[in-house]
Short mmCIF file of C-alpha atoms in Angstrom, two decimals:
data_model
loop_
_atom_site.label_atom_id
_atom_site.label_comp_id
_atom_site.label_asym_id
_atom_site.label_seq_id
_atom_site.Cartn_x
_atom_site.Cartn_y
_atom_site.Cartn_z
CA MET A 1 -25.02 1.90 -20.22
CA THR A 2 -28.03 0.39 -18.49
CA MET A 3 -28.37 0.09 -14.56
CA GLN A 4 -26.38 -3.18 -13.32
CA ARG A 5 -27.41 -4.91 -10.47
CA VAL A 6 -24.42 -5.95 -8.67
CA CYS A 7 -24.10 -9.06 -6.53
CA LEU A 8 -20.82 -8.43 -4.04
CA LEU A 9 -19.44 -11.36 -2.10
CA GLY A 10 -17.13 -10.60 0.77
CA ALA A 11 -18.44 -6.87 1.18
CA THR A 12 -16.32 -6.25 4.47
CA GLY A 13 -13.20 -6.85 3.03
CA SER A 14 -10.28 -4.28 1.21
CA ILE A 15 -11.81 -5.26 -2.52
CA GLY A 16 -15.42 -4.96 -0.80
CA VAL A 17 -14.93 -1.47 0.41
CA SER A 18 -13.11 -0.18 -2.31
CA THR A 19 -15.66 -1.47 -4.47
CA LEU A 20 -18.24 -0.16 -2.90
CA ASP A 21 -16.60 2.99 -3.05
CA VAL A 22 -16.30 2.99 -6.79
CA ILE A 23 -20.56 2.07 -7.15
CA ALA A 24 -21.16 4.82 -4.94
CA ARG A 25 -19.17 7.28 -7.21
CA HIS A 26 -21.81 6.18 -9.81
CA PRO A 27 -25.26 5.71 -8.44
CA ASP A 28 -26.85 6.06 -12.15
CA ARG A 29 -25.18 2.80 -13.23
CA TYR A 30 -24.84 0.54 -10.46
CA GLU A 31 -27.11 -0.85 -8.07
CA LEU A 32 -26.31 -2.96 -5.38
CA PHE A 33 -28.59 -6.42 -5.31
CA ALA A 34 -26.74 -7.92 -2.61
CA LEU A 35 -24.01 -8.16 0.06
CA SER A 36 -21.99 -10.73 2.13
CA ALA A 37 -19.76 -10.79 4.92
CA HIS A 38 -18.34 -13.74 7.22
CA SER A 39 -18.20 -12.40 10.51
CA ARG A 40 -17.86 -8.61 10.62
CA ILE A 41 -21.86 -7.77 11.39
CA ASP A 42 -21.19 -4.27 12.48
CA GLU A 43 -19.72 -3.15 9.03
CA LEU A 44 -22.19 -5.52 7.20
CA ALA A 45 -25.10 -3.42 8.72
CA ALA A 46 -23.89 0.16 8.16
CA GLN A 47 -23.50 -1.26 4.41
CA CYS A 48 -26.83 -2.26 3.99
CA LEU A 49 -28.58 0.57 5.98
CA GLN A 50 -26.18 2.97 3.49
CA PHE A 51 -26.98 1.00 -0.03
CA ARG A 52 -30.02 -1.17 0.82
CA PRO A 53 -29.68 -4.19 -1.29
CA ARG A 54 -32.41 -6.30 -1.29
CA TYR A 55 -30.42 -9.56 0.25
CA ALA A 56 -27.63 -9.50 2.69
CA VAL A 57 -26.00 -13.05 3.38
CA LEU A 58 -23.90 -14.13 6.38
CA PRO A 59 -22.52 -18.24 6.67
CA ASP A 60 -23.58 -18.33 10.08
CA ALA A 61 -27.54 -18.59 11.11
CA ALA A 62 -27.08 -17.09 14.63
CA ALA A 63 -24.69 -14.15 13.26
CA ALA A 64 -27.60 -13.68 10.44
CA GLN A 65 -30.47 -13.57 13.04
CA THR A 66 -28.36 -10.76 14.93
CA LEU A 67 -28.11 -8.92 11.23
CA ARG A 68 -32.05 -9.33 10.79
CA GLU A 69 -32.63 -7.48 14.46
CA ARG A 70 -30.36 -4.77 13.43
CA LEU A 71 -31.80 -4.27 9.88
CA ALA A 72 -35.69 -4.72 11.51
CA GLY A 73 -37.65 -2.25 8.79
CA SER A 74 -34.52 -1.49 6.42
CA GLY A 75 -36.18 -3.78 3.54
CA VAL A 76 -33.24 -6.00 3.59
CA GLU A 77 -33.69 -9.58 3.59
CA VAL A 78 -30.91 -11.36 5.20
CA LEU A 79 -30.11 -15.10 4.50
CA SER A 80 -27.61 -17.38 6.04
CA GLY A 81 -25.35 -20.45 4.62
CA ALA A 82 -23.16 -21.85 1.68
CA ALA A 83 -26.30 -22.59 -0.48
CA ALA A 84 -27.84 -18.65 0.10
CA LEU A 85 -24.50 -17.05 -1.01
CA ALA A 86 -24.61 -19.32 -4.29
CA GLU A 87 -28.53 -18.36 -5.14
CA VAL A 88 -27.80 -14.81 -4.90
CA ALA A 89 -24.55 -15.08 -6.80
CA ALA A 90 -26.99 -16.97 -9.71
CA HIS A 91 -29.87 -14.92 -9.29
CA ALA A 92 -31.52 -14.25 -12.38
CA GLU A 93 -31.93 -10.24 -11.63
CA VAL A 94 -28.11 -10.18 -10.84
CA ASP A 95 -26.00 -8.59 -13.66
CA THR A 96 -22.53 -8.54 -12.00
CA VAL A 97 -20.75 -10.55 -9.34
CA MET A 98 -18.05 -9.56 -7.40
CA ALA A 99 -16.49 -12.60 -6.06
CA ALA A 100 -14.05 -10.73 -3.32
CA ILE A 101 -14.29 -13.94 -0.59
CA VAL A 102 -11.20 -15.06 0.79
CA GLY A 103 -9.94 -18.72 0.00
CA ALA A 104 -11.44 -21.86 -0.99
CA ALA A 105 -14.65 -20.90 0.28
CA GLY A 106 -15.37 -18.54 -2.62
CA LEU A 107 -15.42 -21.29 -5.18
CA ALA A 108 -18.97 -22.61 -5.03
CA PRO A 109 -20.48 -19.27 -5.50
CA CYS A 110 -18.06 -18.33 -8.14
CA LEU A 111 -19.19 -21.56 -10.06
CA ALA A 112 -22.97 -20.72 -9.46
CA ALA A 113 -22.61 -17.43 -11.12
CA ALA A 114 -20.48 -18.75 -13.75
CA ARG A 115 -22.97 -21.26 -14.74
CA ALA A 116 -25.46 -18.70 -14.91
CA GLY A 117 -23.94 -16.61 -17.09
CA LYS A 118 -23.13 -13.47 -15.29
CA ARG A 119 -20.62 -10.82 -15.53
CA LEU A 120 -18.02 -12.22 -12.99
CA LEU A 121 -15.27 -9.71 -11.15
CA LEU A 122 -12.94 -12.27 -9.82
CA ALA A 123 -10.89 -10.92 -7.04
CA ASN A 124 -11.03 -14.38 -5.01
CA LYS A 125 -7.97 -16.05 -6.86
CA GLU A 126 -8.28 -19.60 -5.01
CA ALA A 127 -10.97 -19.98 -7.28
CA LEU A 128 -8.86 -20.50 -9.87
CA VAL A 129 -6.45 -22.06 -8.02
CA VAL A 130 -8.50 -24.60 -6.70
CA GLY A 131 -10.95 -25.23 -9.47
CA GLY A 132 -9.01 -24.65 -12.42
CA ALA A 133 -10.27 -26.27 -15.47
CA LEU A 134 -13.63 -26.99 -13.69
CA PHE A 135 -14.12 -23.41 -13.16
CA MET A 136 -13.25 -22.30 -16.48
CA ALA A 137 -15.33 -25.21 -17.97
CA ALA A 138 -18.54 -23.81 -16.25
CA VAL A 139 -17.69 -19.92 -17.38
CA LYS A 140 -17.86 -21.14 -20.96
CA GLU A 141 -20.89 -23.59 -20.29
CA GLY A 142 -22.71 -20.53 -18.75
CA GLY A 143 -21.37 -18.21 -21.43
CA ALA A 144 -20.20 -15.68 -18.42
CA THR A 145 -18.02 -12.59 -18.60
CA LEU A 146 -15.18 -13.47 -16.80
CA LEU A 147 -13.02 -10.34 -15.42
CA PRO A 148 -9.78 -10.77 -13.47
CA ILE A 149 -9.82 -8.08 -10.62
CA ASP A 150 -6.19 -9.08 -9.29
CA SER A 151 -4.20 -5.67 -10.05
CA GLU A 152 -1.71 -8.10 -11.82
CA HIS A 153 -4.14 -10.17 -14.19
CA SER A 154 -6.43 -7.06 -14.97
CA ALA A 155 -3.30 -5.22 -16.16
CA ILE A 156 -2.33 -8.39 -18.46
CA PHE A 157 -6.19 -8.33 -19.62
CA GLN A 158 -6.25 -4.69 -20.34
CA CYS A 159 -2.81 -5.32 -22.50
CA LEU A 160 -4.66 -7.83 -24.40
CA PRO A 161 -7.25 -7.48 -27.38
CA GLU A 162 -10.77 -8.26 -26.77
CA ASP A 163 -11.15 -10.96 -29.17
CA ARG A 164 -9.46 -14.07 -26.47
CA SER A 165 -8.94 -16.04 -29.95
CA THR A 166 -5.91 -14.05 -30.86
CA TRP A 167 -4.23 -14.41 -27.65
CA ALA A 168 -2.64 -17.72 -28.44
CA ARG A 169 -0.79 -15.98 -31.31
CA ARG A 170 0.38 -12.87 -29.73
CA ILE A 171 1.93 -13.86 -26.41
CA ASP A 172 5.33 -15.27 -25.79
CA HIS A 173 5.05 -15.17 -22.20
CA ILE A 174 3.38 -12.49 -19.24
CA VAL A 175 5.43 -11.28 -16.32
CA LEU A 176 3.85 -10.90 -13.20
CA THR A 177 5.33 -7.92 -10.97
CA ALA A 178 5.70 -8.23 -7.38
CA SER A 179 6.47 -5.77 -5.04
CA GLY A 180 8.71 -8.09 -2.99
CA GLY A 181 6.34 -7.21 0.39
CA PRO A 182 7.76 -6.03 3.51
CA PHE A 183 10.82 -8.09 3.68
CA ARG A 184 12.41 -7.78 0.37
CA SER A 185 15.70 -6.36 1.86
CA ARG A 186 15.61 -8.01 5.20
CA ASP A 187 17.99 -10.92 5.90
CA PRO A 188 16.30 -14.27 5.53
CA ALA A 189 17.81 -15.64 8.64
CA SER A 190 16.18 -12.87 10.73
CA LEU A 191 12.32 -13.90 9.27
CA SER A 192 11.76 -16.34 12.54
CA ASN A 193 11.34 -13.39 14.44
CA VAL A 194 8.74 -11.70 12.28
CA THR A 195 5.32 -11.08 14.32
CA PRO A 196 1.93 -10.83 12.26
CA ASP A 197 1.84 -6.65 12.71
CA GLU A 198 4.95 -6.63 10.93
CA ALA A 199 3.96 -9.20 7.98
CA CYS A 200 0.69 -7.32 7.54
CA ALA A 201 2.29 -4.03 7.30
CA HIS A 202 2.60 -3.94 3.24
CA PRO A 203 4.60 -0.97 1.84
CA ASN A 204 2.36 0.14 -1.03
CA TRP A 205 -0.85 -1.68 -1.07
CA VAL A 206 -3.96 -1.39 1.79
CA MET A 207 -5.05 -4.74 2.21
CA GLY A 208 -6.71 -7.69 4.70
CA ARG A 209 -4.31 -9.85 6.94
CA LYS A 210 -4.53 -12.83 4.98
CA ILE A 211 -3.33 -11.45 1.82
CA SER A 212 -0.78 -9.06 3.38
CA VAL A 213 0.98 -12.35 4.61
CA ASP A 214 0.65 -14.23 1.50
CA SER A 215 2.58 -11.29 -0.14
CA ALA A 216 5.19 -11.05 2.68
CA THR A 217 5.96 -14.93 2.25
CA MET A 218 5.16 -14.48 -2.08
CA MET A 219 2.62 -16.80 -1.48
CA ASN A 220 0.09 -14.62 -3.18
CA LYS A 221 2.61 -14.43 -6.30
CA ALA A 222 2.55 -18.24 -6.31
CA LEU A 223 -1.41 -18.46 -6.17
CA GLU A 224 -1.33 -15.53 -9.04
CA VAL A 225 0.90 -17.60 -11.34
CA ILE A 226 -1.56 -20.53 -10.90
CA GLU A 227 -4.40 -17.87 -11.51
CA ALA A 228 -2.56 -16.66 -14.62
CA ARG A 229 -2.19 -19.98 -15.99
CA TRP A 230 -6.10 -20.60 -16.30
CA LEU A 231 -6.94 -17.17 -17.26
CA PHE A 232 -5.03 -16.60 -20.13
CA ASP A 233 -4.92 -20.30 -21.24
CA LEU A 234 -0.87 -20.23 -20.59
CA GLN A 235 1.44 -23.08 -20.23
CA PRO A 236 3.38 -22.99 -16.58
CA GLU A 237 7.06 -21.71 -18.55
CA GLN A 238 4.93 -18.68 -19.70
CA VAL A 239 3.97 -17.19 -16.58
CA ARG A 240 7.01 -15.44 -15.31
CA VAL A 241 7.87 -13.25 -12.03
CA VAL A 242 9.93 -10.44 -11.33
CA LEU A 243 10.23 -7.74 -8.14
CA HIS A 244 9.35 -4.17 -9.04
CA PRO A 245 9.20 -2.69 -5.38
CA GLN A 246 7.05 0.77 -6.25
CA SER A 247 4.10 -1.03 -7.49
CA ILE A 248 3.71 1.00 -10.76
CA ILE A 249 3.83 -1.29 -13.45
CA HIS A 250 1.20 -3.78 -12.29
CA SER A 251 2.24 -6.59 -15.11
CA MET A 252 3.44 -6.84 -19.03
CA VAL A 253 2.92 -9.09 -21.90
CA VAL A 254 5.84 -10.02 -23.61
CA CYS A 255 4.31 -10.55 -27.48
CA ARG A 256 6.14 -13.04 -29.86
CA ASP A 257 7.81 -10.00 -31.40
CA HIS A 258 9.21 -9.56 -28.30
CA SER A 259 7.52 -6.18 -28.02
CA VAL A 260 6.22 -5.36 -24.27
CA LEU A 261 3.15 -4.13 -23.43
CA ALA A 262 2.64 -3.07 -19.91
CA GLN A 263 0.03 -1.07 -17.37
CA LEU A 264 0.79 1.61 -15.13
CA GLY A 265 -0.68 3.03 -12.48
CA THR A 266 -1.06 3.98 -8.75
CA PRO A 267 -1.11 0.96 -6.48
CA ASP A 268 -5.13 1.40 -5.71
CA MET A 269 -7.49 -1.58 -6.01
CA ARG A 270 -10.04 0.71 -7.58
CA VAL A 271 -8.76 1.05 -10.53
CA PRO A 272 -9.14 -2.57 -11.66
CA ILE A 273 -11.87 -2.81 -9.96
CA ALA A 274 -13.69 0.17 -11.67
CA TYR A 275 -12.52 -1.27 -14.93
CA GLY A 276 -14.45 -4.51 -14.28
CA LEU A 277 -17.39 -2.85 -13.46
CA ALA A 278 -17.34 -0.58 -16.64
CA TRP A 279 -15.49 -2.96 -19.25
CA PRO A 280 -15.06 -2.45 -22.12
CA GLU A 281 -15.60 1.10 -20.98
CA ARG A 282 -13.83 3.03 -18.62
CA ILE A 283 -15.31 5.58 -15.70
CA GLU A 284 -13.65 7.45 -12.73
CA SER A 285 -12.00 5.65 -10.13
CA GLY A 286 -11.20 7.70 -7.51
CA ALA A 287 -8.06 6.85 -7.86
CA GLU A 288 -5.18 9.27 -7.76
CA GLN A 289 -3.77 10.29 -11.02
CA LEU A 290 -0.44 8.82 -12.13
CA ASP A 291 2.36 11.78 -11.89
CA PHE A 292 5.24 11.04 -13.93
CA MET A 293 7.35 13.73 -12.76
CA ARG A 294 7.38 12.24 -8.98
CA LEU A 295 7.86 8.52 -10.16
CA GLY A 296 11.77 8.67 -9.70
CA THR A 297 13.47 5.60 -10.69
CA LEU A 298 11.65 2.02 -11.26
CA SER A 299 13.45 -0.94 -10.73
CA PHE A 300 13.51 -4.58 -11.26
CA GLU A 301 14.71 -7.46 -9.51
CA PRO A 302 14.77 -11.36 -9.34
CA ALA A 303 12.51 -13.35 -7.21
CA ASP A 304 15.17 -14.86 -4.79
CA GLU A 305 13.85 -18.24 -4.08
CA ARG A 306 15.92 -18.39 -0.85
CA ARG A 307 13.68 -15.42 0.37
CA TYR A 308 10.53 -16.94 -1.04
CA PRO A 309 11.00 -20.43 -1.24
CA GLY A 310 7.34 -20.89 -1.75
CA LEU A 311 7.05 -19.35 -5.11
CA PRO A 312 8.75 -22.76 -7.03
CA LEU A 313 5.74 -24.48 -5.55
CA ALA A 314 3.36 -22.92 -7.78
CA TRP A 315 5.31 -24.24 -11.11
CA ALA A 316 5.49 -27.96 -9.32
CA ALA A 317 1.82 -27.92 -9.03
CA LEU A 318 1.11 -26.90 -12.27
CA ARG A 319 3.11 -29.32 -13.76
CA GLY A 320 2.02 -32.38 -11.73
CA PRO A 321 -1.29 -34.00 -11.19
CA GLU A 322 -4.63 -32.27 -11.28
CA GLY A 323 -5.24 -30.94 -7.76
CA GLY A 324 -1.92 -29.96 -6.63
CA THR A 325 -2.74 -26.71 -6.67
CA ALA A 326 -5.96 -26.85 -4.48
CA VAL A 327 -3.73 -29.04 -1.77
CA LEU A 328 -0.89 -26.12 -1.92
CA ASN A 329 -3.88 -23.44 -1.62
CA ALA A 330 -5.32 -25.67 1.45
CA ALA A 331 -1.91 -26.11 2.90
CA ASN A 332 -1.47 -22.10 3.10
CA GLU A 333 -4.67 -21.27 4.28
CA VAL A 334 -4.04 -23.39 7.53
CA ALA A 335 -0.38 -22.24 7.72
CA VAL A 336 -1.50 -18.52 7.60
CA ALA A 337 -3.93 -18.67 9.97
CA ALA A 338 -1.41 -20.19 12.38
CA PHE A 339 1.07 -18.04 11.88
CA LEU A 340 -1.71 -15.23 12.43
CA ALA A 341 -2.86 -16.76 15.77
CA GLY A 342 0.63 -16.88 16.74
CA THR A 343 0.95 -21.18 16.83
CA ILE A 344 4.02 -21.20 14.39
CA ARG A 345 6.73 -18.87 13.03
CA PHE A 346 6.82 -16.87 9.65
CA ASP A 347 9.59 -19.02 8.34
CA GLN A 348 7.10 -22.39 9.17
CA ILE A 349 4.98 -21.20 6.86
CA HIS A 350 6.56 -22.84 3.91
CA SER A 351 7.18 -25.75 5.94
CA VAL A 352 3.51 -26.14 6.09
CA ASN A 353 3.08 -25.80 2.57
CA ALA A 354 5.80 -27.84 1.46
CA HIS A 355 5.09 -30.99 3.88
CA THR A 356 1.31 -30.74 2.67
CA PHE A 357 1.97 -30.71 -1.02
CA GLU A 358 4.33 -33.38 -1.01
CA ARG A 359 1.88 -35.88 1.71
CA THR A 360 -1.03 -35.23 0.46
CA PRO A 361 -2.45 -37.81 -1.99
CA LEU A 362 -4.14 -36.54 -5.27
CA GLY A 363 -7.08 -39.04 -6.04
CA SER A 364 -7.85 -39.96 -9.45
CA GLY A 365 -10.80 -37.41 -10.51
CA ALA A 366 -10.73 -35.35 -7.47
CA ALA A 367 -10.27 -32.29 -9.34
CA GLY A 368 -13.37 -33.00 -11.79
CA SER A 369 -16.15 -31.91 -9.59
CA LEU A 370 -16.95 -29.45 -6.88
CA ALA A 371 -17.21 -32.53 -4.15
CA GLY A 372 -14.16 -33.84 -5.42
CA LEU A 373 -12.31 -30.80 -5.12
CA LEU A 374 -13.69 -30.22 -1.34
CA SER A 375 -12.92 -33.73 -0.25
CA LEU A 376 -9.25 -33.02 -1.41
CA ASP A 377 -9.06 -29.88 0.12
CA ALA A 378 -10.50 -31.01 3.67
CA GLU A 379 -7.82 -33.74 3.42
CA ALA A 380 -5.13 -31.32 2.67
CA ARG A 381 -6.30 -29.44 5.66
CA SER A 382 -5.85 -32.36 7.92
CA VAL A 383 -2.41 -32.97 6.73
CA ALA A 384 -1.37 -29.28 7.03
CA ARG A 385 -2.89 -29.83 10.95
CA GLN A 386 -1.28 -32.27 11.87
CA HIS A 387 1.71 -31.35 10.67
CA LEU A 388 1.28 -27.94 12.63
CA LYS A 389 1.04 -30.32 15.38
CA ALA A 390 4.15 -32.01 15.03
CA LEU A 391 5.90 -28.27 14.60
CA SER A 392 4.65 -27.37 18.34
#
C-alpha cells in the first residue's frame, strides 16, 4: 500500500487521539498532512511537534497566533478559521480525511472533503444527521469513499459486501446495539439529581464529555439511527435499537433470509479507526484481542422509552419534513452544553430537545443547501436557548 497523507480534523478529542495512536503504529503507511483542534492548544502543539504535519488549524485567529509562536521553527504552518478547515480537508495532496469534529461544525469540511473525492472516515455523525441528502449527494458527485467510524456503523459496514449495489437485496433490517450508558439500571425518577461527572462516567467506552452525556440520555443512539438511515440507504423502520450492556457485539445485520451477521470485538475505537484507514485491508489496531473464555454472558434488553425519551425523536425526525434531523441535533447540542455548564438538570435535556423539535419552523428547501442548513441550525439554537430561559 502506498503512503497515505491524512488530514485529521478534531485531533485532540478521543477519536483524534486514538487515530494518532493507530497511525503511529504504521509510520510506513500513513503521514499526517494536517491536524485541527477546537481550543486545546497545548495538546495540539504537542501533537504537531511529534507528527510534524504540514498544517495545523484552529478556529480562532488569536489561538492560532499563540500556537504559531509555540511552533516557531518546527516547519508547521498554522491556519485559522472555517475556510482553512475546508481547504485542508479538500487539499489536492490529501488522500484520507478523518472527520472527528464534534457537532454541526464538522459539516462544512466534511462536504469539502466529499466533493474533493477523498477517502472520508466519518466519526462526525452530525454531518449526516444535519446534512442527510445533501451530504450523500456530495459523496456521490465527488466520487468520495465514505467509511463510517462510529463503532456501530463500522460494524454494519464490516458485515456487508463491498458491492453496495447488493445491499438493498440483502438487508431486512439492521440492529444498532447500545450499552445503555451509566443509568441503565437507575430509577428514572432519580435522574434529576445526576451530575455532569456521573453522566460522563461511561461503563465501557472512553469518550469526550459531550458524547458521553449523549450516551447517558441515548441521544447518541437517536443520532446514530439517523446516520444509519443515510449511510445504508434504509427506511426508518429498517433501523432498530437494542441494549447490549457488554458492548461486545457492536451491531448486527438481519438478512432477508433471517440469518444474522454480527461484528464482535473489545470496546476500543482503534478497531474501527484502523479498519477505516486500511480498508479493504486489515492492520494492527493496538486493541486487546477478544478472549471468549472471559466473556461470560452476552445479554440484550429493549430500549425503554421512559428511561430514554429522546430515542423516539429520531424516527419522528426521519418521518417528518426535511430539516427536522438538523433541528434535533442543534437542540441537543445546546441542551447538553447547558447541562455540562450546570444551568439545567439532566432530565431537562429531553425537554429542550422535544420543545425545539416541535417549535422550530422548517422552511421549504432549507435542507437543500449548506447555507439553508446552517440557517436552520441557527434558528433551532435560538428556539432552544429561549426554552432554556423558561426553564431557569
